[in-house]
PDB file of C-alpha atoms in Angstrom:
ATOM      1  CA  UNK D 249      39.599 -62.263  31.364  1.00 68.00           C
ATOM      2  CA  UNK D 250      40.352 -60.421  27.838  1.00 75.00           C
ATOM      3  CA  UNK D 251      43.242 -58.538  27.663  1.00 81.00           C
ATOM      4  CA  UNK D 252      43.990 -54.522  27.764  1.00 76.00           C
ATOM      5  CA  UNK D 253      46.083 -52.333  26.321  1.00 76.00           C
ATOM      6  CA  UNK D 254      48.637 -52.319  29.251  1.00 80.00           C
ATOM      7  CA  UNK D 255      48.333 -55.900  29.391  1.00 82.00           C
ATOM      8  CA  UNK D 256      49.763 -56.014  25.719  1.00 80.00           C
ATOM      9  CA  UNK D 257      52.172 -53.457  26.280  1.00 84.00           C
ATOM     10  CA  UNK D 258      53.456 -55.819  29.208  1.00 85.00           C
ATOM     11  CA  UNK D 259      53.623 -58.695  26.846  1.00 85.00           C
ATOM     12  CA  UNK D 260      55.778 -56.395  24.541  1.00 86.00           C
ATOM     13  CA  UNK D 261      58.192 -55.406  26.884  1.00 87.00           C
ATOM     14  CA  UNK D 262      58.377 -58.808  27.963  1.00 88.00           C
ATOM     15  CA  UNK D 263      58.167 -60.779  25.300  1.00 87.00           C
ATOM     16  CA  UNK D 264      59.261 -58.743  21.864  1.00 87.00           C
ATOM     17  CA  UNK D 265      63.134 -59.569  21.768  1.00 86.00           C
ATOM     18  CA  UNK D 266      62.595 -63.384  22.318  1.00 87.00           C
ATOM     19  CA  UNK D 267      59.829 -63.547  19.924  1.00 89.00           C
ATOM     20  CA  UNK D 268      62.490 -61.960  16.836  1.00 87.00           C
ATOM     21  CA  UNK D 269      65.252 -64.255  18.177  1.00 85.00           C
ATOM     22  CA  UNK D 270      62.496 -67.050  17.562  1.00 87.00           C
ATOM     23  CA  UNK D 271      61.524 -66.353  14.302  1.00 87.00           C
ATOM     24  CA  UNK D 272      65.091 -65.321  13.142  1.00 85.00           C
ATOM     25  CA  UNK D 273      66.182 -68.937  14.205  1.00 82.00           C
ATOM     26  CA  UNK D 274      63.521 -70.397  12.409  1.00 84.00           C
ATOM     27  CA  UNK D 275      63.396 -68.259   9.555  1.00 83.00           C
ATOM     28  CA  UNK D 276      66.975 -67.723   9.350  1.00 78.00           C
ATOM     29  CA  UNK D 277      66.038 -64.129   7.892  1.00 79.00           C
ATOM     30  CA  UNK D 278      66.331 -60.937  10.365  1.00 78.00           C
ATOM     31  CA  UNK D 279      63.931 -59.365   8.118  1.00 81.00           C
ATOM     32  CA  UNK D 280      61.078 -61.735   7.966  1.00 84.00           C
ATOM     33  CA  UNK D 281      61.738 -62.107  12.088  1.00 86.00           C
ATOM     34  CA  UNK D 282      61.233 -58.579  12.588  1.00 86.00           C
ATOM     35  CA  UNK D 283      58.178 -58.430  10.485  1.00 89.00           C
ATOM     36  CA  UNK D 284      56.850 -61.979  11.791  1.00 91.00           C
ATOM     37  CA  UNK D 285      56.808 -60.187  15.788  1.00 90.00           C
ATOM     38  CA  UNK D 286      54.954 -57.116  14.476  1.00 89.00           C
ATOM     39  CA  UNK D 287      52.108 -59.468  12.633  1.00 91.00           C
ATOM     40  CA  UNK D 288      52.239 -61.223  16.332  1.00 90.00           C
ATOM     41  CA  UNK D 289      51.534 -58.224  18.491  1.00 86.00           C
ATOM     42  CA  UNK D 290      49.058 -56.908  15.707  1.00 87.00           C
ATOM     43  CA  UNK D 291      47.053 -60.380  16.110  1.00 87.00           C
ATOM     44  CA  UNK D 292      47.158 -60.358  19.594  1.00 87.00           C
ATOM     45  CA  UNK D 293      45.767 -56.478  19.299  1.00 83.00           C
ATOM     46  CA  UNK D 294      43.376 -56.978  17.378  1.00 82.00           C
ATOM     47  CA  UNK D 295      42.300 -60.522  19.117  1.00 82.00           C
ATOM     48  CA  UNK D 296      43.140 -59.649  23.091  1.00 83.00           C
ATOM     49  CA  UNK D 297      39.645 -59.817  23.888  1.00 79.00           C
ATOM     50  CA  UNK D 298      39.127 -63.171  23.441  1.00 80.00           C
ATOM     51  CA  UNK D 299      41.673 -63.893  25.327  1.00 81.00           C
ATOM     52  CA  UNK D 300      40.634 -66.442  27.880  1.00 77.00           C
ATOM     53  CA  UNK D 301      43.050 -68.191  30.426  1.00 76.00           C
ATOM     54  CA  UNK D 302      45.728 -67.629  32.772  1.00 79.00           C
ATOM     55  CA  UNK D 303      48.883 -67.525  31.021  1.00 85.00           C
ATOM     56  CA  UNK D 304      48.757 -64.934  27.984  1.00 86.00           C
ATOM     57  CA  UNK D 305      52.431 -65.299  26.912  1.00 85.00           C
ATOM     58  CA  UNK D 306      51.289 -69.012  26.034  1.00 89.00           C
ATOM     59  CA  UNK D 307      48.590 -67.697  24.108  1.00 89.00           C
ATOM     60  CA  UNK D 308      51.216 -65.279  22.398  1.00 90.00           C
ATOM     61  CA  UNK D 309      53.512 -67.976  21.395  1.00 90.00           C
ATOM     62  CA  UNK D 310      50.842 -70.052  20.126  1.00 92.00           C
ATOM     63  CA  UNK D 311      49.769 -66.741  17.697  1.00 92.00           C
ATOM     64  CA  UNK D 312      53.371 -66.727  16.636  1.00 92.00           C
ATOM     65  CA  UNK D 313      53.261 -70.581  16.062  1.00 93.00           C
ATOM     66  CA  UNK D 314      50.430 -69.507  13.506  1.00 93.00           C
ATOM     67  CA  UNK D 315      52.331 -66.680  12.026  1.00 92.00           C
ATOM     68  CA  UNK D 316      55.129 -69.113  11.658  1.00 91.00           C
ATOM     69  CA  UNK D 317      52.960 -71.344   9.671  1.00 90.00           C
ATOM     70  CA  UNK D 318      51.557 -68.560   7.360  1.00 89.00           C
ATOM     71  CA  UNK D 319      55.052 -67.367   6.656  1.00 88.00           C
ATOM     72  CA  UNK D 320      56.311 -70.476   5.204  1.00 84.00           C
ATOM     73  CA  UNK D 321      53.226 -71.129   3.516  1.00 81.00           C
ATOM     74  CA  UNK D 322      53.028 -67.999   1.579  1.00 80.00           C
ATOM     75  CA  UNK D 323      56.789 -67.228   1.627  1.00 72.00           C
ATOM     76  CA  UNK D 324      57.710 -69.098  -1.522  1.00 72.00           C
ATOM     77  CA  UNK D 325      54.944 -67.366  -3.396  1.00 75.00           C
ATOM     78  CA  UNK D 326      55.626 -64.164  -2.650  1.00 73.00           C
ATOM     79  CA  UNK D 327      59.745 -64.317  -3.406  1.00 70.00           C
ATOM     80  CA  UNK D 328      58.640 -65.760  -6.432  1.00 76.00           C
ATOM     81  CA  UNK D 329      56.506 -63.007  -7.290  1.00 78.00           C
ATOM     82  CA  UNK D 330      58.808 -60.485  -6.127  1.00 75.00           C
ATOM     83  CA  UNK D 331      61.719 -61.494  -8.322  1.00 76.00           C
ATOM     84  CA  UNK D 332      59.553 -61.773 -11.585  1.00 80.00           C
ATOM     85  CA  UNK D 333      58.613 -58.189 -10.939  1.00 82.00           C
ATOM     86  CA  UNK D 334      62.547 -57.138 -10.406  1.00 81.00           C
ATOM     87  CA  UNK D 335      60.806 -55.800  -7.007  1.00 76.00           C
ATOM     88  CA  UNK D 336      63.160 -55.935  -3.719  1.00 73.00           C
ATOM     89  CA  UNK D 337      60.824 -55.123  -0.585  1.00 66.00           C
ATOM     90  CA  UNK D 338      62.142 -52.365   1.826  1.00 63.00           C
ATOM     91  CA  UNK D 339      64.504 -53.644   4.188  1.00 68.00           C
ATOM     92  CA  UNK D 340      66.144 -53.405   7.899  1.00 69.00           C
ATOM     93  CA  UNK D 341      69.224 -51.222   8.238  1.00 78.00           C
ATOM     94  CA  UNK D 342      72.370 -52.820   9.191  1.00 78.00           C
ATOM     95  CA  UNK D 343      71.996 -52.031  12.948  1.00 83.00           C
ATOM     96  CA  UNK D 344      68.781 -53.371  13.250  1.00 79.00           C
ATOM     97  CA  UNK D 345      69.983 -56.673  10.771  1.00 74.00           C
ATOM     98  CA  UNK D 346      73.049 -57.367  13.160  1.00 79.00           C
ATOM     99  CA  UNK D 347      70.831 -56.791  16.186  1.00 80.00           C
ATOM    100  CA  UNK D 348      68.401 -59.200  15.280  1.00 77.00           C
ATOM    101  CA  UNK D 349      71.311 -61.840  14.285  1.00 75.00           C
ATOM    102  CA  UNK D 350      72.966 -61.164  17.890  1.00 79.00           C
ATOM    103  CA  UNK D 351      70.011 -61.267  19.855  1.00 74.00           C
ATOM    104  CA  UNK D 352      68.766 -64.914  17.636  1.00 72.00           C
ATOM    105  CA  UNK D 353      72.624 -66.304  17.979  1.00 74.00           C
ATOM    106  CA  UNK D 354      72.142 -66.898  14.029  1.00 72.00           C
ATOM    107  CA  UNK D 355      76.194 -66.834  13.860  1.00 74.00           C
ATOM    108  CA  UNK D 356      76.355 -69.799  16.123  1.00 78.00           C
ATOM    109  CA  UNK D 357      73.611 -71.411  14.985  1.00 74.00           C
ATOM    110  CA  UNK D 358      74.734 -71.423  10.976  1.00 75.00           C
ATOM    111  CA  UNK D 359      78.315 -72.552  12.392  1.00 79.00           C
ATOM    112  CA  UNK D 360      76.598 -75.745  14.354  1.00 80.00           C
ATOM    113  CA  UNK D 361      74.796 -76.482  11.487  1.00 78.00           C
ATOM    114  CA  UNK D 362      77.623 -76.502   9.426  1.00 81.00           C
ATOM    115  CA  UNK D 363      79.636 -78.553  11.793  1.00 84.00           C
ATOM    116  CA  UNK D 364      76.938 -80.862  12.059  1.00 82.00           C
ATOM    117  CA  UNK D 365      76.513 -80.886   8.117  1.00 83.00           C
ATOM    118  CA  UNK D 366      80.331 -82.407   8.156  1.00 85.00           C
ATOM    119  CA  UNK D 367      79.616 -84.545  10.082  1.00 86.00           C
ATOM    120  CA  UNK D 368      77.238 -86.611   8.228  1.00 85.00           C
ATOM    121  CA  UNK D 369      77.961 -89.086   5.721  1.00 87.00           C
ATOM    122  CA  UNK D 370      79.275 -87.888   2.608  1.00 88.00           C
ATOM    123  CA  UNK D 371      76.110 -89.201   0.419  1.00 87.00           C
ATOM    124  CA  UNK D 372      73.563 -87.378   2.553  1.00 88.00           C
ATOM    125  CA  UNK D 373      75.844 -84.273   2.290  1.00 87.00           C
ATOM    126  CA  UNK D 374      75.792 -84.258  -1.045  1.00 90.00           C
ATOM    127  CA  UNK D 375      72.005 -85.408  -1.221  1.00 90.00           C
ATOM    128  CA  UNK D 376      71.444 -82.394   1.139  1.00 84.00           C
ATOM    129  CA  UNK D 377      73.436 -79.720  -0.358  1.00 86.00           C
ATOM    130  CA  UNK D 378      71.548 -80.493  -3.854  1.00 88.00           C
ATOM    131  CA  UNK D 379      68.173 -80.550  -2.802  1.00 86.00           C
ATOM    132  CA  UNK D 380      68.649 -77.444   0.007  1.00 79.00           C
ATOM    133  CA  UNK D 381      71.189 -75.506  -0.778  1.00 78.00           C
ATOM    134  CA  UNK D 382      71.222 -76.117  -4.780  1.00 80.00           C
ATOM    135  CA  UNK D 383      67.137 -76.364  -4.792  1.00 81.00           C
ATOM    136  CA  UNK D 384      67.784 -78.981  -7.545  1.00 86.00           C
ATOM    137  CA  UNK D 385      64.636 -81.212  -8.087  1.00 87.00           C
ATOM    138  CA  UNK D 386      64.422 -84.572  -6.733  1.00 89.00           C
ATOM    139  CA  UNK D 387      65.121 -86.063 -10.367  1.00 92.00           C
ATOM    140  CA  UNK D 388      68.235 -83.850 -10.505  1.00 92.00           C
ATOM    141  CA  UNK D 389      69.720 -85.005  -7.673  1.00 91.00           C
ATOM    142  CA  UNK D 390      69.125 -88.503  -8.388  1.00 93.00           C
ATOM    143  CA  UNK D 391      71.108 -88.058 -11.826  1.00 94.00           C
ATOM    144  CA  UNK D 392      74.061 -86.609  -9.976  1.00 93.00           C
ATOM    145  CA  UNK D 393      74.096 -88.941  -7.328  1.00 93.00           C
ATOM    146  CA  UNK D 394      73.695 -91.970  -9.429  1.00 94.00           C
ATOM    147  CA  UNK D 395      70.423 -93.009  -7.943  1.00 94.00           C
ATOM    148  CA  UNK D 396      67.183 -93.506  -8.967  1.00 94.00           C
ATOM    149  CA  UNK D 397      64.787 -90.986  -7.356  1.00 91.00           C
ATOM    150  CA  UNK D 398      63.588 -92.787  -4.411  1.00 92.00           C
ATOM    151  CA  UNK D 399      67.069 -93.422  -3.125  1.00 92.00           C
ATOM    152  CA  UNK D 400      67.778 -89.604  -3.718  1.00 91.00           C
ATOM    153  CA  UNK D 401      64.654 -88.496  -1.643  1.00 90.00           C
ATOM    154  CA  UNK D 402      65.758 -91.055   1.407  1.00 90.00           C
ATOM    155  CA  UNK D 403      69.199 -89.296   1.128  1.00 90.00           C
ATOM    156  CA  UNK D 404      67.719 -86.149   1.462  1.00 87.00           C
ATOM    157  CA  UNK D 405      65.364 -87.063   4.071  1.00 87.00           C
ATOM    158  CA  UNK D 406      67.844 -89.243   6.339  1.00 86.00           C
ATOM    159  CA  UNK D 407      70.338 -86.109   6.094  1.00 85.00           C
ATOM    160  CA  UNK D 408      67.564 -83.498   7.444  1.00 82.00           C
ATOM    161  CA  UNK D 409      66.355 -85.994  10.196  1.00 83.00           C
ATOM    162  CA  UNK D 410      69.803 -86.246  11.463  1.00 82.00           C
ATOM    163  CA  UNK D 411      70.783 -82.848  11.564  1.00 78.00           C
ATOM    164  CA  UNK D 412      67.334 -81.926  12.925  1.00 78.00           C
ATOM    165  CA  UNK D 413      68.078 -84.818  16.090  1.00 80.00           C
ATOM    166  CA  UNK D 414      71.704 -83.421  16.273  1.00 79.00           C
ATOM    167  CA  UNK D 415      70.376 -80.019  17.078  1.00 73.00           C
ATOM    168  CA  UNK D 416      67.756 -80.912  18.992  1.00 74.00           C
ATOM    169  CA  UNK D 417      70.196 -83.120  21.185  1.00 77.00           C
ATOM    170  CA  UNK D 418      72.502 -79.717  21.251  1.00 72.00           C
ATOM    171  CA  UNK D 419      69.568 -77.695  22.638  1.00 67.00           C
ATOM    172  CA  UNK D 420      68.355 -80.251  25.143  1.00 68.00           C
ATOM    173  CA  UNK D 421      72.014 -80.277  26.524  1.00 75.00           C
ATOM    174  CA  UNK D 422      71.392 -76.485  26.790  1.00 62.00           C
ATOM    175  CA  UNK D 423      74.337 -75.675  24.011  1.00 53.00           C
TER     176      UNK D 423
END
């Protein structure tokens, strides 16, 4: 049965606040989050009546899944663009920033990725913190590791599949 109005504004009341904390903690950016739910609930206004099934905060999750997708698709693009026009787009204010970090538990999160950063060999720290946090290219980090660029891109890769396990253990443990 497609959806109504009411039936949206049920999904918002019910669904809004998780969807930001979702998006901040995959986005890592309160601003994107914010405007990631608001693409969301405009998709699933302009698409409710082709809504078909029986659970519709599924089928909102699997719109924000999309959104998701779109975001880091086009996301690189448009910073690009943005900073070789000197352009900053508007932003939140500082309540609405620190709300979104509270309600997403970004704090936490940055501090378990750091721990769990530590944690990892000292090559694939390195490897990691070049590639990601440097955005050095492959051949780059080879050169400062010593290695040719094959070895560099297993670093990097062996680093990001063990911190993406480590959280994912964290989460299944319900940390």
């Amino acid at each position: 049965m497609p959806l109504d109005a009411d039936d949206i504004a049920r999904l918002y009341g019910t669904h809004a606040r998780a969807l930001v904390a979702y998006f901040a903690r995959r986005t890592f950016d309160a601003q994107a989050a914010a405007e990631l739910m608001a693409e969301t609930f405009a998709s699933a206004v302009a698409d409710r009546r082709r809504f078909r099934g029986d659970d519709a905060g599924a089928w909102l999750y699997g719109i924000a899944r999309h959104q998701l997708l779109q975001w880091y698709r086009r996301a690189g693009v448009e910073r690009r663009a943005l900073a070789r026009l000197g352009l900053d787009p508007p932003g939140l204010t500082d309540d609405e920033y620190e709300r979104i970090e509270e309600l997403s538990g970004l704090a936490e999160l940055r501090g378990r990725v750091a721990d769990l950063l530590g944690a990892l060999p000292d090559e694939h720290q390195l490897a990691l913190r070049l590639r990601v946090v440097e955005e050095r290219g492959y051949d780059e980090v080879a050169a400062a590791l010593g290695v040719d660029e094959q070895a560099a891109r297993a670093r990097v890769s062996r680093a990001l599949r063990g911190l993406a396990a480590d959280l994912e253990a964290e989460a299944a443990r319900g940390r």
